[in-house]
Amino acid sequence: MDDIKKIVKIFHGPQHPGITGNMSVELDLIGETIQRAQTHVGYLHRGFEKLIERRTVVQGFTIVCRICVPEPDPNEENYARAVETLAGLEISEKAKYIRTMVLEMSRIAVQFMWMGGQAGSMGLGLIPQWSVCDRDYMLDLFEELTGGRVYHMYAFPGGVRRDIPEGFLGRLSKLLDYYEKRMTVYDNTFFDNTTFKARAIGVGIVKKEEALKNGYVGQTLRACGIERDVRKDMPYLMYDKLEFDIPTREEGDVYARAMVRRDEIFQSIRILRQIIEQMPSEGDILQKIPKHRKFTLPKNDVYIQTESARGAMSYYMAGDGSEKIRRMQVKGPSLIHGFTLLEKMLVGSELADVAMIMNSLGICPPEIER
Amino acid sequence: MIEKLRSLSIEIEQKNEHLYKVSVDFQDLESTLLRFLNEFNYITLDSINYRDDIEDEKFCITYCLQTAKRDHVIMIQTFINREEATLPTMHRIWPQAEIMEREMHEMLGVDFPGHPTLIDFALEYWDDIPPLRRDFDTLKYVEGMDPFRKNQRDDNLDVKVEMKRIRAEKKAAKLKEEEAAAAEKENNEEPNNG
């Protein structure tokens, strides 16, 4: 019997198909049950925040999109909005609509990518093949709009870099129709899947009372019944003019988080349909901004939040009167979810559930290390 | 909530519709954070932000707090000396402060007495200046750590010197061309003279 109780230490990642990027979780196991979990990062530290300090405002813009690979747009939005707030730039209504549209398109693309990861983590191999393919249709539109499929570099301080191509909104509308129909297939094969329900219900539970105090965000918060979303609580861009609901669940487990994400796809489609209808045909897309070397930020600081597809993402930015940014600090959902929450949540879980729990928390390692 | 704070004669700077700032002395930091948590229900610690104001020999530390409604952010800002930088740990009150403080310890070199896990965060066995201090030179560090770049990169050229050299080369080439053209012209003219 003593042999069975022996503690075995294993590293889940950084080379592991069930890890959500370049990070590692050190696990102490007795049998299949986790006794202690410790997150290790540092495999992807590229020093973005330090790099920004050496660059001008315009040069910094090409760095921020790389902070989270599957989701560059909220980073671009935060960076652009922080610079605009410090520099006192006001952007046009059309630019605001376009940026809102890009954020919602990005949200759908991220949720399809997540669907692949979440299903793959429990052996449902067909779903990733479908959902990654469906995400690609959105990337096609991103390529048409911005010139880039993954990194867009589109939301620029003062507006956006390019106008919408002719017929773009029609093609977006057509894709939304396709996604709506397609969701029925995902409901049948994934969200109502018996295996998924058996594995995910009652696993990785977040308690409501600790969720707010510990600073959890996004679906982690909404899946335990707390209706918080930056788009509603502190509206930015055009969100106060658009109608949408915040999906919530009460259970707080992996399945509840998945269902919240599913419902959010429909809300994003709803928002995008309104944008397509309301998009102004006329208007500046980019305000006149100072030339590259003369674009200075005053000695001041600001704190900006954007609701990414995984939760609130915050930027602290400080200027010092020069053309370089004194300090830019990124705080995405992953820092707290990957350490404070994950290390605690994994204790008592089964080894086979680690990948599934990690996926449900939306952890993106480059965002932790910056 | 903001009106309530103002009525208690707490000096609040409104930065925009959803952002407010309160500046406090370092000695009052912990009591202010606890007061905002217990009296005014700012229950969420969203982030701890830091920057190096090297000219003033200070670090600027900003705690961002939110209420359960999360409809605004309040920044509690303080300055500490760069030398012997120490802050009280808040991990017993907000568990998420543990990782934020651990990061700040590694990146800025701030000490947190009583913190349980001030171990490596993203860097391994780091013994240089904490990298997010302004006096840490990224370029010098990169050039120094790479065995193939001990004597700087092969392509690391001084732009001004290079521009001067290119201009001089162009000028010399142009002069040579003109001389050759003049000599050719002279040669062509010679038979006519004979």
Short mmCIF file of N, CA, C and O in Angstrom, two decimals, chain A residues 170-274:
data_model
loop_
_atom_site.label_atom_id
_atom_site.label_comp_id
_atom_site.label_asym_id
_atom_site.label_seq_id
_atom_site.Cartn_x
_atom_site.Cartn_y
_atom_site.Cartn_z
N GLY A 170 -20.91 42.90 -46.88
CA GLY A 170 -21.77 41.85 -47.45
C GLY A 170 -21.15 40.48 -47.22
O GLY A 170 -21.84 39.52 -46.85
N ARG A 171 -19.85 40.40 -47.44
CA ARG A 171 -19.17 39.11 -47.24
C ARG A 171 -19.17 38.72 -45.76
O ARG A 171 -19.30 37.55 -45.41
N LEU A 172 -19.02 39.74 -44.90
CA LEU A 172 -19.07 39.46 -43.46
C LEU A 172 -20.44 38.94 -43.07
O LEU A 172 -20.58 37.95 -42.32
N SER A 173 -21.49 39.58 -43.62
CA SER A 173 -22.85 39.18 -43.31
C SER A 173 -23.10 37.72 -43.74
O SER A 173 -23.74 36.94 -43.01
N LYS A 174 -22.57 37.38 -44.90
CA LYS A 174 -22.73 36.02 -45.42
C LYS A 174 -22.04 35.00 -44.50
O LYS A 174 -22.56 33.92 -44.23
N LEU A 175 -20.86 35.39 -44.00
CA LEU A 175 -20.12 34.50 -43.11
C LEU A 175 -20.86 34.32 -41.78
O LEU A 175 -20.91 33.22 -41.23
N LEU A 176 -21.52 35.40 -41.31
CA LEU A 176 -22.28 35.29 -40.07
C LEU A 176 -23.46 34.33 -40.23
O LEU A 176 -23.76 33.55 -39.32
N ASP A 177 -24.10 34.37 -41.41
CA ASP A 177 -25.18 33.42 -41.70
C ASP A 177 -24.65 31.99 -41.61
O ASP A 177 -25.29 31.10 -41.04
N TYR A 178 -23.47 31.80 -42.21
CA TYR A 178 -22.86 30.47 -42.21
C TYR A 178 -22.57 30.01 -40.78
O TYR A 178 -22.88 28.88 -40.40
N TYR A 179 -22.00 30.92 -39.98
CA TYR A 179 -21.65 30.56 -38.59
C TYR A 179 -22.90 30.19 -37.80
O TYR A 179 -22.88 29.24 -37.01
N GLU A 180 -23.97 30.93 -38.01
CA GLU A 180 -25.21 30.64 -37.27
C GLU A 180 -25.71 29.23 -37.57
O GLU A 180 -26.11 28.49 -36.67
N LYS A 181 -25.66 28.88 -38.85
CA LYS A 181 -26.10 27.52 -39.23
C LYS A 181 -25.12 26.49 -38.68
O LYS A 181 -25.51 25.42 -38.22
N ARG A 182 -23.86 26.83 -38.76
CA ARG A 182 -22.80 25.91 -38.37
C ARG A 182 -22.84 25.59 -36.87
O ARG A 182 -22.45 24.50 -36.45
N MET A 183 -23.34 26.54 -36.09
CA MET A 183 -23.37 26.32 -34.64
C MET A 183 -24.27 25.15 -34.26
O MET A 183 -24.06 24.50 -33.24
N THR A 184 -25.28 24.87 -35.08
CA THR A 184 -26.15 23.71 -34.82
C THR A 184 -25.33 22.43 -34.87
O THR A 184 -25.52 21.52 -34.05
N VAL A 185 -24.40 22.38 -35.83
CA VAL A 185 -23.54 21.20 -35.95
C VAL A 185 -22.66 21.07 -34.71
O VAL A 185 -22.49 19.98 -34.16
N TYR A 186 -22.10 22.21 -34.28
CA TYR A 186 -21.25 22.16 -33.07
C TYR A 186 -22.05 21.80 -31.83
O TYR A 186 -21.55 21.13 -30.94
N ASP A 187 -23.31 22.26 -31.78
CA ASP A 187 -24.17 21.89 -30.65
C ASP A 187 -24.35 20.37 -30.59
O ASP A 187 -24.23 19.76 -29.53
N ASN A 188 -24.63 19.80 -31.75
CA ASN A 188 -24.88 18.35 -31.80
C ASN A 188 -23.63 17.53 -31.49
O ASN A 188 -23.71 16.49 -30.85
N THR A 189 -22.50 18.01 -32.01
CA THR A 189 -21.30 17.17 -31.89
C THR A 189 -20.43 17.50 -30.68
O THR A 189 -19.67 16.66 -30.22
N PHE A 190 -20.53 18.72 -30.17
CA PHE A 190 -19.62 19.12 -29.09
C PHE A 190 -20.35 19.53 -27.82
O PHE A 190 -20.22 18.89 -26.77
N PHE A 191 -21.18 20.56 -27.90
CA PHE A 191 -21.78 21.10 -26.67
C PHE A 191 -22.79 20.12 -26.04
O PHE A 191 -22.98 20.12 -24.83
N ASP A 192 -23.45 19.32 -26.87
CA ASP A 192 -24.38 18.31 -26.32
C ASP A 192 -23.75 16.92 -26.28
O ASP A 192 -24.45 15.92 -26.03
N ASN A 193 -22.48 16.85 -26.52
CA ASN A 193 -21.79 15.56 -26.57
C ASN A 193 -21.75 14.91 -25.18
O ASN A 193 -21.37 15.55 -24.20
N THR A 194 -22.11 13.66 -25.12
CA THR A 194 -22.17 12.96 -23.83
C THR A 194 -20.79 12.89 -23.17
O THR A 194 -20.66 13.06 -21.96
N THR A 195 -19.77 12.63 -23.99
CA THR A 195 -18.41 12.54 -23.45
C THR A 195 -18.01 13.89 -22.83
O THR A 195 -17.48 13.95 -21.72
N PHE A 196 -18.27 14.96 -23.56
CA PHE A 196 -17.93 16.29 -23.07
C PHE A 196 -18.63 16.58 -21.74
O PHE A 196 -18.00 17.01 -20.77
N LYS A 197 -19.92 16.29 -21.71
CA LYS A 197 -20.68 16.56 -20.48
C LYS A 197 -20.16 15.72 -19.32
O LYS A 197 -19.98 16.23 -18.21
N ALA A 198 -19.89 14.45 -19.60
CA ALA A 198 -19.43 13.56 -18.53
C ALA A 198 -18.08 14.01 -17.98
O ALA A 198 -17.80 13.89 -16.79
N ARG A 199 -17.24 14.53 -18.87
CA ARG A 199 -15.91 14.96 -18.44
C ARG A 199 -15.92 16.34 -17.78
O ARG A 199 -15.13 16.61 -16.88
N ALA A 200 -16.79 17.25 -18.29
CA ALA A 200 -16.66 18.66 -17.92
C ALA A 200 -17.58 19.11 -16.78
O ALA A 200 -17.25 20.05 -16.06
N ILE A 201 -18.71 18.45 -16.61
CA ILE A 201 -19.64 18.89 -15.57
C ILE A 201 -19.08 18.53 -14.19
O ILE A 201 -18.65 17.40 -13.95
N GLY A 202 -19.05 19.53 -13.32
CA GLY A 202 -18.58 19.31 -11.95
C GLY A 202 -17.06 19.32 -11.80
O GLY A 202 -16.54 19.07 -10.72
N VAL A 203 -16.35 19.64 -12.87
CA VAL A 203 -14.88 19.67 -12.83
C VAL A 203 -14.39 21.12 -12.93
O VAL A 203 -14.97 21.92 -13.67
N GLY A 204 -13.33 21.45 -12.20
CA GLY A 204 -12.73 22.79 -12.27
C GLY A 204 -13.68 23.88 -11.82
O GLY A 204 -13.86 24.88 -12.52
N ILE A 205 -14.26 23.71 -10.65
CA ILE A 205 -15.29 24.65 -10.19
C ILE A 205 -14.66 25.90 -9.57
O ILE A 205 -13.72 25.82 -8.77
N VAL A 206 -15.18 27.06 -9.96
CA VAL A 206 -14.77 28.34 -9.36
C VAL A 206 -15.90 28.80 -8.45
O VAL A 206 -17.07 28.81 -8.86
N LYS A 207 -15.53 29.16 -7.21
CA LYS A 207 -16.57 29.59 -6.27
C LYS A 207 -16.88 31.06 -6.49
O LYS A 207 -15.97 31.89 -6.66
N LYS A 208 -18.16 31.37 -6.43
CA LYS A 208 -18.63 32.73 -6.70
C LYS A 208 -17.99 33.75 -5.74
O LYS A 208 -17.57 34.82 -6.16
N GLU A 209 -17.89 33.37 -4.46
CA GLU A 209 -17.42 34.34 -3.45
C GLU A 209 -15.96 34.73 -3.63
O GLU A 209 -15.56 35.84 -3.27
N GLU A 210 -15.17 33.82 -4.24
CA GLU A 210 -13.75 34.18 -4.41
C GLU A 210 -13.47 34.78 -5.79
O GLU A 210 -12.42 35.39 -6.00
N ALA A 211 -14.41 34.62 -6.71
CA ALA A 211 -14.16 35.04 -8.10
C ALA A 211 -13.91 36.54 -8.23
O ALA A 211 -13.00 36.97 -8.93
N LEU A 212 -14.73 37.33 -7.55
CA LEU A 212 -14.59 38.79 -7.69
C LEU A 212 -13.35 39.30 -6.95
O LEU A 212 -12.57 40.07 -7.49
N LYS A 213 -13.18 38.83 -5.73
CA LYS A 213 -12.09 39.34 -4.89
C LYS A 213 -10.72 38.99 -5.48
O LYS A 213 -9.80 39.79 -5.46
N ASN A 214 -10.63 37.75 -6.03
CA ASN A 214 -9.34 37.32 -6.56
C ASN A 214 -9.06 37.87 -7.96
O ASN A 214 -8.04 37.54 -8.55
N GLY A 215 -9.97 38.66 -8.49
CA GLY A 215 -9.71 39.33 -9.77
C GLY A 215 -9.88 38.45 -10.98
O GLY A 215 -9.27 38.71 -12.02
N TYR A 216 -10.71 37.38 -10.90
CA TYR A 216 -10.94 36.57 -12.08
C TYR A 216 -11.79 37.38 -13.07
O TYR A 216 -12.58 38.23 -12.66
N VAL A 217 -11.62 37.08 -14.35
CA VAL A 217 -12.33 37.85 -15.38
C VAL A 217 -12.93 36.92 -16.43
O VAL A 217 -12.68 35.72 -16.42
N GLY A 218 -13.68 37.51 -17.31
CA GLY A 218 -14.21 36.79 -18.48
C GLY A 218 -15.17 35.68 -18.13
O GLY A 218 -15.96 35.78 -17.20
N GLN A 219 -15.04 34.57 -18.86
CA GLN A 219 -15.98 33.45 -18.69
C GLN A 219 -15.83 32.81 -17.31
O GLN A 219 -16.79 32.24 -16.78
N THR A 220 -14.63 32.89 -16.75
CA THR A 220 -14.41 32.32 -15.41
C THR A 220 -15.35 32.98 -14.40
O THR A 220 -15.88 32.33 -13.50
N LEU A 221 -15.54 34.26 -14.58
CA LEU A 221 -16.40 35.04 -13.69
C LEU A 221 -17.88 34.83 -14.06
O LEU A 221 -18.72 34.57 -13.20
N ARG A 222 -18.16 34.92 -15.35
CA ARG A 222 -19.55 34.85 -15.81
C ARG A 222 -20.15 33.45 -15.66
O ARG A 222 -21.35 33.30 -15.50
N ALA A 223 -19.29 32.42 -15.69
CA ALA A 223 -19.81 31.05 -15.56
C ALA A 223 -20.20 30.73 -14.12
O ALA A 223 -20.81 29.70 -13.86
N CYS A 224 -19.84 31.59 -13.17
CA CYS A 224 -20.35 31.36 -11.81
C CYS A 224 -21.38 32.43 -11.43
O CYS A 224 -21.53 32.77 -10.25
N GLY A 225 -22.03 32.97 -12.42
CA GLY A 225 -23.21 33.80 -12.18
C GLY A 225 -22.96 35.29 -11.99
O GLY A 225 -23.88 36.01 -11.62
N ILE A 226 -21.74 35.75 -12.22
CA ILE A 226 -21.46 37.17 -12.01
C ILE A 226 -21.43 37.87 -13.37
O ILE A 226 -20.57 37.60 -14.21
N GLU A 227 -22.37 38.78 -13.55
CA GLU A 227 -22.58 39.40 -14.86
C GLU A 227 -21.66 40.61 -15.03
O GLU A 227 -22.11 41.75 -14.90
N ARG A 228 -20.42 40.39 -15.25
CA ARG A 228 -19.46 41.49 -15.40
C ARG A 228 -18.78 41.40 -16.76
O ARG A 228 -18.32 40.34 -17.19
N ASP A 229 -18.76 42.52 -17.47
CA ASP A 229 -18.17 42.59 -18.81
C ASP A 229 -17.78 44.05 -19.03
O ASP A 229 -18.62 44.94 -18.87
N VAL A 230 -16.52 44.29 -19.39
CA VAL A 230 -16.05 45.68 -19.55
C VAL A 230 -16.88 46.42 -20.61
O VAL A 230 -17.12 47.62 -20.49
N ARG A 231 -17.35 45.69 -21.62
CA ARG A 231 -18.13 46.34 -22.69
C ARG A 231 -19.41 46.97 -22.15
O ARG A 231 -19.92 47.94 -22.70
N LYS A 232 -19.96 46.39 -21.08
CA LYS A 232 -21.18 46.95 -20.47
C LYS A 232 -20.85 47.87 -19.29
O LYS A 232 -21.48 48.90 -19.11
N ASP A 233 -19.86 47.45 -18.47
CA ASP A 233 -19.58 48.18 -17.23
C ASP A 233 -18.85 49.49 -17.47
O ASP A 233 -19.09 50.48 -16.78
N MET A 234 -17.89 49.48 -18.40
CA MET A 234 -17.17 50.72 -18.74
C MET A 234 -17.13 50.82 -20.26
O MET A 234 -16.07 50.57 -20.87
N PRO A 235 -18.27 51.14 -20.90
CA PRO A 235 -18.34 51.04 -22.37
C PRO A 235 -17.29 51.90 -23.07
O PRO A 235 -17.01 53.01 -22.64
N TYR A 236 -16.73 51.36 -24.11
CA TYR A 236 -15.75 52.06 -24.94
C TYR A 236 -16.18 51.90 -26.39
O TYR A 236 -17.10 51.13 -26.69
N LEU A 237 -15.53 52.59 -27.30
CA LEU A 237 -15.87 52.59 -28.73
C LEU A 237 -17.39 52.77 -28.90
O LEU A 237 -17.95 53.69 -28.35
N MET A 238 -18.08 51.84 -29.60
CA MET A 238 -19.52 52.02 -29.86
C MET A 238 -20.39 51.08 -29.01
O MET A 238 -21.58 50.94 -29.29
N TYR A 239 -19.82 50.44 -28.02
CA TYR A 239 -20.58 49.42 -27.29
C TYR A 239 -21.82 49.97 -26.56
O TYR A 239 -22.77 49.23 -26.36
N ASP A 240 -21.78 51.25 -26.19
CA ASP A 240 -22.98 51.79 -25.52
C ASP A 240 -24.14 52.02 -26.49
O ASP A 240 -25.27 52.24 -26.09
N LYS A 241 -23.86 51.96 -27.79
CA LYS A 241 -24.91 52.16 -28.81
C LYS A 241 -25.43 50.83 -29.35
O LYS A 241 -26.32 50.81 -30.18
N LEU A 242 -24.83 49.74 -28.92
CA LEU A 242 -25.19 48.43 -29.48
C LEU A 242 -25.90 47.59 -28.43
O LEU A 242 -25.61 47.69 -27.24
N GLU A 243 -26.85 46.78 -28.93
CA GLU A 243 -27.61 45.93 -28.00
C GLU A 243 -27.02 44.53 -27.94
O GLU A 243 -26.83 43.89 -28.98
N PHE A 244 -26.71 44.09 -26.74
CA PHE A 244 -26.25 42.71 -26.57
C PHE A 244 -26.42 42.30 -25.10
O PHE A 244 -26.54 43.15 -24.22
N ASP A 245 -26.46 41.01 -24.88
CA ASP A 245 -26.60 40.49 -23.51
C ASP A 245 -25.28 39.88 -23.05
O ASP A 245 -24.43 39.53 -23.87
N ILE A 246 -25.16 39.74 -21.75
CA ILE A 246 -23.98 39.07 -21.21
C ILE A 246 -24.41 37.68 -20.75
O ILE A 246 -25.11 37.55 -19.75
N PRO A 247 -24.01 36.64 -21.47
CA PRO A 247 -24.42 35.29 -21.06
C PRO A 247 -23.77 34.89 -19.74
O PRO A 247 -22.59 35.16 -19.52
N THR A 248 -24.54 34.29 -18.87
CA THR A 248 -23.99 33.79 -17.60
C THR A 248 -24.53 32.39 -17.31
O THR A 248 -25.53 31.96 -17.89
N ARG A 249 -23.85 31.68 -16.44
CA ARG A 249 -24.29 30.38 -15.93
C ARG A 249 -24.04 30.38 -14.42
O ARG A 249 -23.31 31.24 -13.92
N GLU A 250 -24.55 29.43 -13.72
CA GLU A 250 -24.41 29.42 -12.27
C GLU A 250 -23.40 28.38 -11.75
O GLU A 250 -22.86 28.53 -10.67
N GLU A 251 -23.14 27.35 -12.56
CA GLU A 251 -22.41 26.18 -12.03
C GLU A 251 -20.93 26.45 -11.76
O GLU A 251 -20.34 25.87 -10.86
N GLY A 252 -20.29 27.28 -12.58
CA GLY A 252 -18.88 27.63 -12.36
C GLY A 252 -17.88 26.57 -12.77
O GLY A 252 -16.69 26.67 -12.46
N ASP A 253 -18.33 25.52 -13.47
CA ASP A 253 -17.40 24.45 -13.86
C ASP A 253 -16.96 24.60 -15.32
O ASP A 253 -17.31 25.57 -16.00
N VAL A 254 -16.19 23.62 -15.80
CA VAL A 254 -15.65 23.68 -17.17
C VAL A 254 -16.80 23.75 -18.19
O VAL A 254 -16.74 24.52 -19.15
N TYR A 255 -17.86 22.98 -17.96
CA TYR A 255 -18.97 22.95 -18.90
C TYR A 255 -19.69 24.31 -18.94
O TYR A 255 -20.06 24.80 -20.00
N ALA A 256 -19.84 24.93 -17.77
CA ALA A 256 -20.51 26.24 -17.72
C ALA A 256 -19.69 27.28 -18.48
O ALA A 256 -20.24 28.11 -19.22
N ARG A 257 -18.37 27.22 -18.33
CA ARG A 257 -17.52 28.18 -19.05
C ARG A 257 -17.63 27.96 -20.56
O ARG A 257 -17.64 28.90 -21.35
N ALA A 258 -17.71 26.68 -20.95
CA ALA A 258 -17.85 26.37 -22.38
C ALA A 258 -19.17 26.92 -22.92
O ALA A 258 -19.22 27.50 -24.01
N MET A 259 -20.24 26.75 -22.15
CA MET A 259 -21.55 27.21 -22.62
C MET A 259 -21.63 28.73 -22.69
O MET A 259 -22.30 29.30 -23.56
N VAL A 260 -20.95 29.40 -21.76
CA VAL A 260 -20.90 30.87 -21.81
C VAL A 260 -20.20 31.30 -23.10
O VAL A 260 -20.65 32.20 -23.81
N ARG A 261 -19.10 30.62 -23.41
CA ARG A 261 -18.37 30.96 -24.65
C ARG A 261 -19.26 30.72 -25.87
O ARG A 261 -19.25 31.52 -26.82
N ARG A 262 -19.99 29.61 -25.85
CA ARG A 262 -20.89 29.30 -26.97
C ARG A 262 -21.91 30.43 -27.15
O ARG A 262 -22.12 30.92 -28.26
N ASP A 263 -22.52 30.85 -26.05
CA ASP A 263 -23.54 31.90 -26.13
C ASP A 263 -22.93 33.23 -26.58
O ASP A 263 -23.58 34.05 -27.22
N GLU A 264 -21.67 33.43 -26.22
CA GLU A 264 -21.01 34.68 -26.62
C GLU A 264 -20.79 34.77 -28.12
O GLU A 264 -20.74 35.87 -28.68
N ILE A 265 -20.63 33.63 -28.78
CA ILE A 265 -20.50 33.64 -30.24
C ILE A 265 -21.77 34.25 -30.84
O ILE A 265 -21.71 35.11 -31.72
N PHE A 266 -22.94 33.84 -30.32
CA PHE A 266 -24.22 34.37 -30.83
C PHE A 266 -24.35 35.87 -30.54
O PHE A 266 -24.86 36.62 -31.36
N GLN A 267 -23.86 36.29 -29.37
CA GLN A 267 -23.92 37.73 -29.04
C GLN A 267 -23.01 38.53 -29.97
O GLN A 267 -23.37 39.64 -30.38
N SER A 268 -21.86 37.98 -30.29
CA SER A 268 -20.95 38.67 -31.21
C SER A 268 -21.56 38.79 -32.60
O SER A 268 -21.43 39.82 -33.26
N ILE A 269 -22.25 37.72 -33.02
CA ILE A 269 -22.93 37.76 -34.32
C ILE A 269 -23.99 38.86 -34.29
O ILE A 269 -24.13 39.64 -35.23
N ARG A 270 -24.71 38.93 -33.17
CA ARG A 270 -25.76 39.96 -33.01
C ARG A 270 -25.16 41.37 -33.09
O ARG A 270 -25.71 42.25 -33.77
N ILE A 271 -24.04 41.57 -32.43
CA ILE A 271 -23.38 42.88 -32.44
C ILE A 271 -22.91 43.21 -33.86
O ILE A 271 -23.12 44.32 -34.36
N LEU A 272 -22.31 42.23 -34.52
CA LEU A 272 -21.78 42.48 -35.87
C LEU A 272 -22.90 42.83 -36.85
O LEU A 272 -22.73 43.69 -37.72
N ARG A 273 -24.06 42.18 -36.70
CA ARG A 273 -25.19 42.49 -37.59
C ARG A 273 -25.62 43.95 -37.42
O ARG A 273 -25.93 44.64 -38.39
N GLN A 274 -25.63 44.41 -36.15
CA GLN A 274 -25.99 45.82 -35.91
C GLN A 274 -24.95 46.76 -36.52
O GLN A 274 -25.29 47.80 -37.08
#
